[in-house]
Coordinates of C-alpha atoms and ligand atoms in Angstrom, one line a residue:
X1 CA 0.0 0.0 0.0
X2 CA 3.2 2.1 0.4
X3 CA 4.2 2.1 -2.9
X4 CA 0.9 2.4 -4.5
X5 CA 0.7 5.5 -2.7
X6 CA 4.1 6.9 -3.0
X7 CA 3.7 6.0 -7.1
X8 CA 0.2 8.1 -7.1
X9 CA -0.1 11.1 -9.0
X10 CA -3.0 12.4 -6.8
X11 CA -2.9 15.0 -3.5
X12 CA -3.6 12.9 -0.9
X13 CA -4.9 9.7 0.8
X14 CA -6.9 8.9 3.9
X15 CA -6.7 5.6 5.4
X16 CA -8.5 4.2 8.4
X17 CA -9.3 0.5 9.8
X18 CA -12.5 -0.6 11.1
X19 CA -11.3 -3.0 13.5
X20 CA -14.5 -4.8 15.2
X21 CA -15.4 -5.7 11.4
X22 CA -11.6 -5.9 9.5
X23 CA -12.7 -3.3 7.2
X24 CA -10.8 -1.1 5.6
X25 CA -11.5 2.6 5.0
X26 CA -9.3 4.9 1.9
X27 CA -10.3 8.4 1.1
X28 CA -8.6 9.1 -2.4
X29 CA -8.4 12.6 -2.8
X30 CA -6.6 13.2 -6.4
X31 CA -7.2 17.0 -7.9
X32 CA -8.2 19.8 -5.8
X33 CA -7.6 22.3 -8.7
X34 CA -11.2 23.0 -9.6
X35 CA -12.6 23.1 -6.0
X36 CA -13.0 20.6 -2.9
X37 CA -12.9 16.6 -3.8
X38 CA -16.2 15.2 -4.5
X39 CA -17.1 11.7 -5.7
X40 CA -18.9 8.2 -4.8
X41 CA -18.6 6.2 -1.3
X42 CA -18.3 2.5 -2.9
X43 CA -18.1 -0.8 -0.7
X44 CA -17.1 -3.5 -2.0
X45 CA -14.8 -6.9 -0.8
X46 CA -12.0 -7.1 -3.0
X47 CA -9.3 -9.7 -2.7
X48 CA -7.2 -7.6 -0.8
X49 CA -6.6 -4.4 1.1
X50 CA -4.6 -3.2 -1.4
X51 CA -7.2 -3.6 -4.3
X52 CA -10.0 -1.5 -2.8
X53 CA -7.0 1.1 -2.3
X54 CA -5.9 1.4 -6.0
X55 CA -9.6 1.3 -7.2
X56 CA -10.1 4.2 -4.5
X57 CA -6.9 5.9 -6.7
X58 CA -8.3 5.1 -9.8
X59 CA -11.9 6.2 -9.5
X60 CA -10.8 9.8 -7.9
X61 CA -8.9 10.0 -10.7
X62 CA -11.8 9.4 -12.9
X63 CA -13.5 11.9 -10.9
X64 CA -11.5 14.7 -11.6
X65 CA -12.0 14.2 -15.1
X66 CA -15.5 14.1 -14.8
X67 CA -16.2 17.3 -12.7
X68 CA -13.5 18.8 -15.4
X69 CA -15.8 17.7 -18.3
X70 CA -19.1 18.5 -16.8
X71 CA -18.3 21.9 -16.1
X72 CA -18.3 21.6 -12.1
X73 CA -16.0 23.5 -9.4
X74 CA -15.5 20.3 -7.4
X75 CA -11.8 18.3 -7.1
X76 CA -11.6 14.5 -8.0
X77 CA -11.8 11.9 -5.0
X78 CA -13.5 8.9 -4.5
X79 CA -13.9 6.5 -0.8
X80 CA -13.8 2.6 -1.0
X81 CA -14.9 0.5 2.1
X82 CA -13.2 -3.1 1.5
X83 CA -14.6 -5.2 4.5
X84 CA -13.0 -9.0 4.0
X85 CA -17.2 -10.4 3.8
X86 CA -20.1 -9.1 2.3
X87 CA -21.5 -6.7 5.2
X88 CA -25.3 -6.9 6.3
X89 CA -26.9 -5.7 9.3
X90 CA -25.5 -4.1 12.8
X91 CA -22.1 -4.6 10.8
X92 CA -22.4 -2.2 7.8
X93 CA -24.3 0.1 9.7
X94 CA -21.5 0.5 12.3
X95 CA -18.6 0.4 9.4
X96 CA -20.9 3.5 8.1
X97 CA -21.0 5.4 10.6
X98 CA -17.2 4.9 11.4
X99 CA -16.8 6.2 7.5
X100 CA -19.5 9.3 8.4
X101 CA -17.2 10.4 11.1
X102 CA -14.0 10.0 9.8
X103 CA -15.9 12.2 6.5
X104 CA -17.2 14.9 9.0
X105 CA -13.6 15.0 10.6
X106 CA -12.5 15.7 7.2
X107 CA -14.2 19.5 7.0
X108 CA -15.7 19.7 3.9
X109 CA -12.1 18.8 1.4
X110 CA -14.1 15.1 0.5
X111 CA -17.8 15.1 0.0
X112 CA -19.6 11.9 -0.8
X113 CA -22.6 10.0 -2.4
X114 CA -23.9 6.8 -3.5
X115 CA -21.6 4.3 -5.9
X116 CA -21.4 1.1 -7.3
X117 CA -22.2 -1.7 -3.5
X118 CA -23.6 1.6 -1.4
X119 CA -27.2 2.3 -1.5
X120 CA -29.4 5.4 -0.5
X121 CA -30.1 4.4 2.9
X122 CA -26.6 3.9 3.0
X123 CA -26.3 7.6 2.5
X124 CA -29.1 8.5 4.9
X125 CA -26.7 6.5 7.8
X126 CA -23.9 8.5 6.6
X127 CA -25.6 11.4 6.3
X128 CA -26.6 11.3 10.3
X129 CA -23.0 11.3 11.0
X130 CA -21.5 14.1 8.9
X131 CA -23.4 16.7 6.8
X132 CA -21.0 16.0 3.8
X133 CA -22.7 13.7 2.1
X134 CA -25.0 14.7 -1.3
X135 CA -28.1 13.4 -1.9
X136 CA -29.8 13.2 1.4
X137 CA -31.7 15.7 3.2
X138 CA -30.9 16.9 6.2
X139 CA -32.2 15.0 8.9
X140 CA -30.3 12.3 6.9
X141 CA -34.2 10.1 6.6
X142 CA -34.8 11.1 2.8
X143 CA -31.8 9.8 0.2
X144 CA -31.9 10.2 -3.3
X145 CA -30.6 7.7 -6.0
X146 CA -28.4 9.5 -8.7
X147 CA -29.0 5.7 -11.1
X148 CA -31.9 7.4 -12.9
X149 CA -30.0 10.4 -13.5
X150 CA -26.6 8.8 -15.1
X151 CA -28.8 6.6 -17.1
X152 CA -30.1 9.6 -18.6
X153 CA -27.0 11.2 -19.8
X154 CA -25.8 7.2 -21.3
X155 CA -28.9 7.0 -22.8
X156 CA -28.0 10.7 -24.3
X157 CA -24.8 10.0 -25.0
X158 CA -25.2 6.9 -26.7
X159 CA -27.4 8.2 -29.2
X160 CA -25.2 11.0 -29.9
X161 CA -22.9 7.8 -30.6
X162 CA -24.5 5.7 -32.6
X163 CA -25.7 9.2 -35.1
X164 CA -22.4 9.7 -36.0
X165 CA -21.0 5.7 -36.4
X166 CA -23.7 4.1 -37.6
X167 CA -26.1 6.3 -38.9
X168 CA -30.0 6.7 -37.3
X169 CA -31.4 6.6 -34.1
X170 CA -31.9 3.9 -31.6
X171 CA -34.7 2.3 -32.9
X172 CA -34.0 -0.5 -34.3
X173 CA -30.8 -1.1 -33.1
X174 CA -29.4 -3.5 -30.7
X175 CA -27.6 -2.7 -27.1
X176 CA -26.2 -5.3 -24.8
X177 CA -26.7 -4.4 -21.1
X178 CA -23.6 -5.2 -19.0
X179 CA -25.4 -4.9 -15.2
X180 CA -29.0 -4.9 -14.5
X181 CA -29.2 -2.5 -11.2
X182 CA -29.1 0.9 -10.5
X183 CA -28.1 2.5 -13.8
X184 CA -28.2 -0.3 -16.0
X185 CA -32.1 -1.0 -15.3
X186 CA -33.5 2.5 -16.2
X187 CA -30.8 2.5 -19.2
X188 CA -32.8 -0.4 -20.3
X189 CA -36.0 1.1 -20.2
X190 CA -35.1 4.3 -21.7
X191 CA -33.6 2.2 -24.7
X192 CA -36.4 0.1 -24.6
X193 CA -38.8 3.1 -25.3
X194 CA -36.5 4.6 -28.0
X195 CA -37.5 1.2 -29.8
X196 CA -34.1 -0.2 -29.0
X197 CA -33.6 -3.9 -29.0
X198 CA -32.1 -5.3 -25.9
X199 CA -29.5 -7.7 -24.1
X200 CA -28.9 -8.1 -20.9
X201 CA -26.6 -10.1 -18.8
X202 CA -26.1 -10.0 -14.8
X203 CA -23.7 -12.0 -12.2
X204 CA -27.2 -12.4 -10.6
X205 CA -29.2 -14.3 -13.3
X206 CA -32.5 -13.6 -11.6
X207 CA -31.8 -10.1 -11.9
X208 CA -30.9 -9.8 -15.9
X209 CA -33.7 -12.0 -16.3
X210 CA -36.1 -9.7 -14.6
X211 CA -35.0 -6.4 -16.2
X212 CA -35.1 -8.5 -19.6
X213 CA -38.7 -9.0 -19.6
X214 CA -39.6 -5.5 -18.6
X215 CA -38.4 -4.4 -21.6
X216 CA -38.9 -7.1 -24.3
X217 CA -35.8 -8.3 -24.1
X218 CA -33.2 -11.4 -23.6
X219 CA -30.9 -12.2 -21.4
X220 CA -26.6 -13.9 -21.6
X221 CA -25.0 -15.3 -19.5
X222 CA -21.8 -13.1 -17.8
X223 CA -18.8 -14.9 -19.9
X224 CA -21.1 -15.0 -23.1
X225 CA -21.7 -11.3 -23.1
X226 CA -18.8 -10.0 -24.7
X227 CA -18.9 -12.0 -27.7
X228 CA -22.5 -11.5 -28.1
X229 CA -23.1 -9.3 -31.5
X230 CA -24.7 -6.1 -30.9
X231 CA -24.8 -2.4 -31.8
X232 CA -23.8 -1.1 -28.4
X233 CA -21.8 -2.8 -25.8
X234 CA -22.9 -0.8 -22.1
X235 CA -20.7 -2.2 -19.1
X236 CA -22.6 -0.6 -16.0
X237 CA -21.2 -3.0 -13.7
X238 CA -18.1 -3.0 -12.1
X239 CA -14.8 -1.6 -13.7
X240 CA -12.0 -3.1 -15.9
X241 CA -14.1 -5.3 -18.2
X242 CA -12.0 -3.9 -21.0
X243 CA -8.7 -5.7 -21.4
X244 CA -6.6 -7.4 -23.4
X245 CA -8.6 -11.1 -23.2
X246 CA -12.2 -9.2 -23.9
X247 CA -11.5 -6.8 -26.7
X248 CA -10.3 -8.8 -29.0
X249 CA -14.0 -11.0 -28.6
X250 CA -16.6 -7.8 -29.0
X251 CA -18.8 -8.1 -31.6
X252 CA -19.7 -4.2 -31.6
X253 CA -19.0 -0.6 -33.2
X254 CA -19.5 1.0 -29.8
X255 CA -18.8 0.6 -26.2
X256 CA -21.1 3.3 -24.4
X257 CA -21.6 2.2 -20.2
X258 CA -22.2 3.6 -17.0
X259 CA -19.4 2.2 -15.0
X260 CA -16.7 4.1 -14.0
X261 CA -13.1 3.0 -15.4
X262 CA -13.8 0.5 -18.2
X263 CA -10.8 0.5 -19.5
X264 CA -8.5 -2.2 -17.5
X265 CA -5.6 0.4 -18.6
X266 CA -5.5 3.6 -21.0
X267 CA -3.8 1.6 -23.6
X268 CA -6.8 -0.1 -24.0
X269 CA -8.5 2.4 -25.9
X270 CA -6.3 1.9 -28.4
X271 CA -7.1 -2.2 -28.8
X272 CA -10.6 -1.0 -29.4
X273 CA -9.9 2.2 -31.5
X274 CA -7.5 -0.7 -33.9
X275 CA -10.5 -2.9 -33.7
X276 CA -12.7 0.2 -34.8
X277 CA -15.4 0.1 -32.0
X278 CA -15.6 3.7 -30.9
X279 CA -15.6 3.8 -26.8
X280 CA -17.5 6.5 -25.7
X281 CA -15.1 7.8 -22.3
X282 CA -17.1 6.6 -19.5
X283 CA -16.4 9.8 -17.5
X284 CA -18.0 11.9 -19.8
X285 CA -21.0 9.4 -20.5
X286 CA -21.4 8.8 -16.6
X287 CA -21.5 12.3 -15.5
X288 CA -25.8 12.4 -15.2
X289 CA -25.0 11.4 -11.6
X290 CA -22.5 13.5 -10.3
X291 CA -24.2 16.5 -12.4
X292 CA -27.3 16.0 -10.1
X293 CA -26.5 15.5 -6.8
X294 CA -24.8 18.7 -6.5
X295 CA -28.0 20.7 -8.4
X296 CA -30.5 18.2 -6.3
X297 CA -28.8 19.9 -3.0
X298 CA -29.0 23.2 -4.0
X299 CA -32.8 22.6 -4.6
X300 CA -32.8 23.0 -8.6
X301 CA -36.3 22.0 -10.5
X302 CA -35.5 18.3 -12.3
X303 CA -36.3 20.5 -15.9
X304 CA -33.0 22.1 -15.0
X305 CA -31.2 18.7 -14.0
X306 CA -32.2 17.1 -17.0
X307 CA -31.5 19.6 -18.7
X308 CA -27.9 20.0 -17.8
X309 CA -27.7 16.0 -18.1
X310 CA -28.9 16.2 -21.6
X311 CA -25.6 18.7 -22.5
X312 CA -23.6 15.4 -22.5
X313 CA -24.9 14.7 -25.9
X314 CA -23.2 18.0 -27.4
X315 CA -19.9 17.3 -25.7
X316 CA -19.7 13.4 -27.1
X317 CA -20.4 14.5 -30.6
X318 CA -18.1 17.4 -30.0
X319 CA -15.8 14.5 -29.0
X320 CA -16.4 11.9 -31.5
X321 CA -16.4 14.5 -34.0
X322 CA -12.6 15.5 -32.8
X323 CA -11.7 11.6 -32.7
X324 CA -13.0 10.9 -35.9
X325 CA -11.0 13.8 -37.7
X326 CA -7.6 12.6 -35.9
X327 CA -8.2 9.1 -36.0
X328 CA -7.8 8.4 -32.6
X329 CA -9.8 7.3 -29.5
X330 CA -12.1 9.6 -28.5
X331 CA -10.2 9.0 -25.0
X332 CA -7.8 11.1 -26.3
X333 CA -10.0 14.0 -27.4
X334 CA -11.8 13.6 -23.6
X335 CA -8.8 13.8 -21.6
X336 CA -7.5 16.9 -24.1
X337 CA -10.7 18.9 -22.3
X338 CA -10.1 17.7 -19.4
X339 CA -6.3 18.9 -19.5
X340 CA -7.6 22.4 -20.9
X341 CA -10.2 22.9 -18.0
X342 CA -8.0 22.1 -15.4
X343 CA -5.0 24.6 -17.0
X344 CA -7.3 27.5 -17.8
X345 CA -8.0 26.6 -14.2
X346 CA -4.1 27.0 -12.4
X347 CA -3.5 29.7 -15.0
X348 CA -6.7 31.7 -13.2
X349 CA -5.5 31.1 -9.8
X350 CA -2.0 31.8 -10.5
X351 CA -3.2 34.8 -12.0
X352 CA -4.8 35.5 -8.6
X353 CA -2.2 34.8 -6.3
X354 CA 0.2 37.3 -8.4
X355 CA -2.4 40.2 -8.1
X356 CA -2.0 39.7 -4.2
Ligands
LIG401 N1 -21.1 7.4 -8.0 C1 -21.6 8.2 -9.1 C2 -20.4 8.6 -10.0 O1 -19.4 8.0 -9.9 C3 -22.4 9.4 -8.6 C4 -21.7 10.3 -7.7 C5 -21.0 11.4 -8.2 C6 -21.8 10.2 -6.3 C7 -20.4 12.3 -7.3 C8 -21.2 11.0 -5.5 C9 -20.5 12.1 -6.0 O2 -20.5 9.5 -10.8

C-alpha cells in the first residue's frame, strides 16, 4: 500500500481501519484544482486491502475528469470501504457510521454520495454522522438515488454515438446491457422506449432475467456477453471489463456504459480504436450522476437537472467528431478537455495569487 501510494499522481490519501469488522476505509483525494474533492462512497470486498485502495486511486482519478468535463467546481476523489465479507446488518451500519465520522472530521475537502455496493439508505446513515454527504436531506431520513439520473445522460450519450457511427437513431438497433441494477435497469427502459432492442446479462441471473422481460428483451450469461453481437456494448457494472482477453472477442461498433473505469488500462482504448469500435469515455458518458446531486442539493427543479444531463450529448459529438478527424480514440480527445479545464484553471488562480 506504500508504494501504490508513493507511485500516485494524486494530492492525498486517507486511510483508516475498522477493526470490530476488519474493514478497511481509503479516502482518495486526487485533484483539488477545480474546487473541494467530491465523488462516490463505494463498498465492496475485493481480494485484498490493497485492491480496494488502487480502485479508490483510480476512480478519484476518474472523478477529476468528470467534474473537469461536466463543467463543475469540485476536485476529484473517491472512498472505497473493502470489509473482508459481504456486510449486512449491525455490521455495515457501524462500518458506516465509522466512515461518516472519519468524513465529518474531514471538514468539507471530501464530499460523498452513493456508488457502485452503497445504497441510498446507505447515504441516509452516513448522512446522520457528517453533513458531507450529497443526496440526502438533512435529517439524513430522505436519500436520493443518482442511477436514474446517469442513465439519462448514457442514454443521451449513446445516441449521440450511434448518429455519428452508424447512422439513425436507436430504434431498431441492438444494445447489450452489462449490469442490470441501478443504472443499467432505467438504461434499459429508456432504450427500450426509444424502440431499441435489448441484451442483458447479470452476475445475478434472476436479476438480468427480470430487467429483460420489462423491456422485451433477452438475457446472456456473464462470460457469453462480450462475444454476443450487438450495436452497443454498455458495461454498468463493475470496472475493468475492457482488457486485453475481452476486446479482441466484441462483436460491436461501440462501447457506451455507466461504470466508471472501463478501461482495464488507457492503452486499452487503443485495442478497441484498432478494432474500430468507438468507446465512448465513460467519465463523460457517466456524469448524469455527479451533475445531479450537486443541483439536487441546491434545490434545482428536475427541468434544470435534465437539462444540464442532456448537455452530455453536445460534448460526445463534439468529441467523437474530434476523434474521428484525428483518427484516434475519443479518449484522447476527452482527456484533451479535461487537461484544458483544469489549466485554464491554475493559469486563473496563479493569475490570482500574483495580483495579491
Ligand atoms: N457514484 C456516481 C459517480 O461516480 C455518482 C456520484 C457522483 C456520487 C459524485 C457522489 C459524488 O459518478
Amino acid at each position: 500500500m506504500q508504494s501504490l501510494i508513493k507511485e500516485w499522481d494524486g494530492e492525498s490519501v486517507v486511510v483508516s481501519y475498522h477493526r470490530p469488522t476488519d474493514t478497511w476505509v481509503f479516502v482518495a483525494i486526487h485533484d483539488t484544482t477545480l474546487g473541494p474533492a467530491m465523488g462516490g462512497c463505494r463498498l465492496r470486498v475485493y481480494d485484498a486491502p490493497r485492491d480496494g485502495l488502487r480502485d479508490a486511486m483510480r476512480l478519484a482519478a476518474g472523478m477529476t475528469a468528470k467534474w473537469a468535463v461536466a463543467g463543475f467546481e469540485f476536485g476529484g476523489g473517491k472512498s472505497v470501504l473493502a470489509p473482508p465479507r459481504p456486510l449486512q446488518g449491525a455490521d455495515r451500519v457501524s462500518v458506516l457510521e465509522h466512515f461518516g465520522d472519519l468524513l465529518e472530521s474531514l471538514g468539507g475537502s471530501y464530499m460523498t454520495g452513493e456508488d457502485l455496493g452503497t445504497t441510498p439508505e446507505d447515504m441516509a446513515i452516513i448522512g446522520r454522522r457528517s453533513q458531507w454527504v450529497h443526496g440526502v436531506d438533512g435529517k439524513g431520513d430522505r436519500a436520493v438515488d443518482p442511477g436514474p439520473y446517469t442513465a439519462l445522460g448514457v442514454f443521451v450519450g449513446m445516441r449521440a454515438f450511434v448518429r455519428q457511427v452508424l447512422g439513425g437513431e436507436l430504434e431498431g438497433r441492438t444494445v447489450l446491457i452489462q449490469g442490470a441494477g441501478d443504472v443499467g435497469r432505467p438504461l434499459a427502459h429508456r432504450l427500450h422506449e426509444a424502440g431499441a432492442r435489448l441484451i442483458v446479462s447479470d452476475v445475478d441471473a434472476s436479476r438480468a432475467e427480470g430487467v429483460a422481460k420489462e423491456v422485451d428483451g433477452r438475457t446472456v450469461s456473464p462470460e457469453a456477453a462480450y462475444e454476443t453481437e450487438c450495436d452497443v456494448f454498455a458495461p454498468c457494472a463493475v470496472g475493468a471489463v475492457l482488457g486485453t482477453e475481452t476486446i479482441p472477442r466484441l462483436r460491436c461498433r461501440i462501447v457506451a456504459g455507466s461504470a466508471n473505469n472501463q478501461l482495464a488500462t488507457d492503452d486499452d482504448a487503443e485495442g478497441l480504436h484498432q478494432r474500430g469500435i468507438w468507446y465512448a469515455p465513460d467519465y463523460v458518458v457517466n456524469a448524469g450522476g455527479a451533475i445531479a446531486l450537486p443541483m439536487l442539493g441546491q434545490g434545482r427543479p428536475k427541468a434544470a437537472i435534465d437539462a444540464r444531463i442532456r448537455n452530455i450529448e453536445r460534448t460526445m459529438e463534439e468529441i467523437l467528431a474530434e476523434a474521428v478527424e484525428r483518427n484516434e480514440s475519443p479518449l484522447h480527445s476527452a482527456g484533451r478537455r479535461v487537461q484544458r479545464v483544469l489549466e485554464t484553471a491554475r493559469g486563473r488562480s496563479k493569475a490570482v495569487g500574483s495580483r495579491q
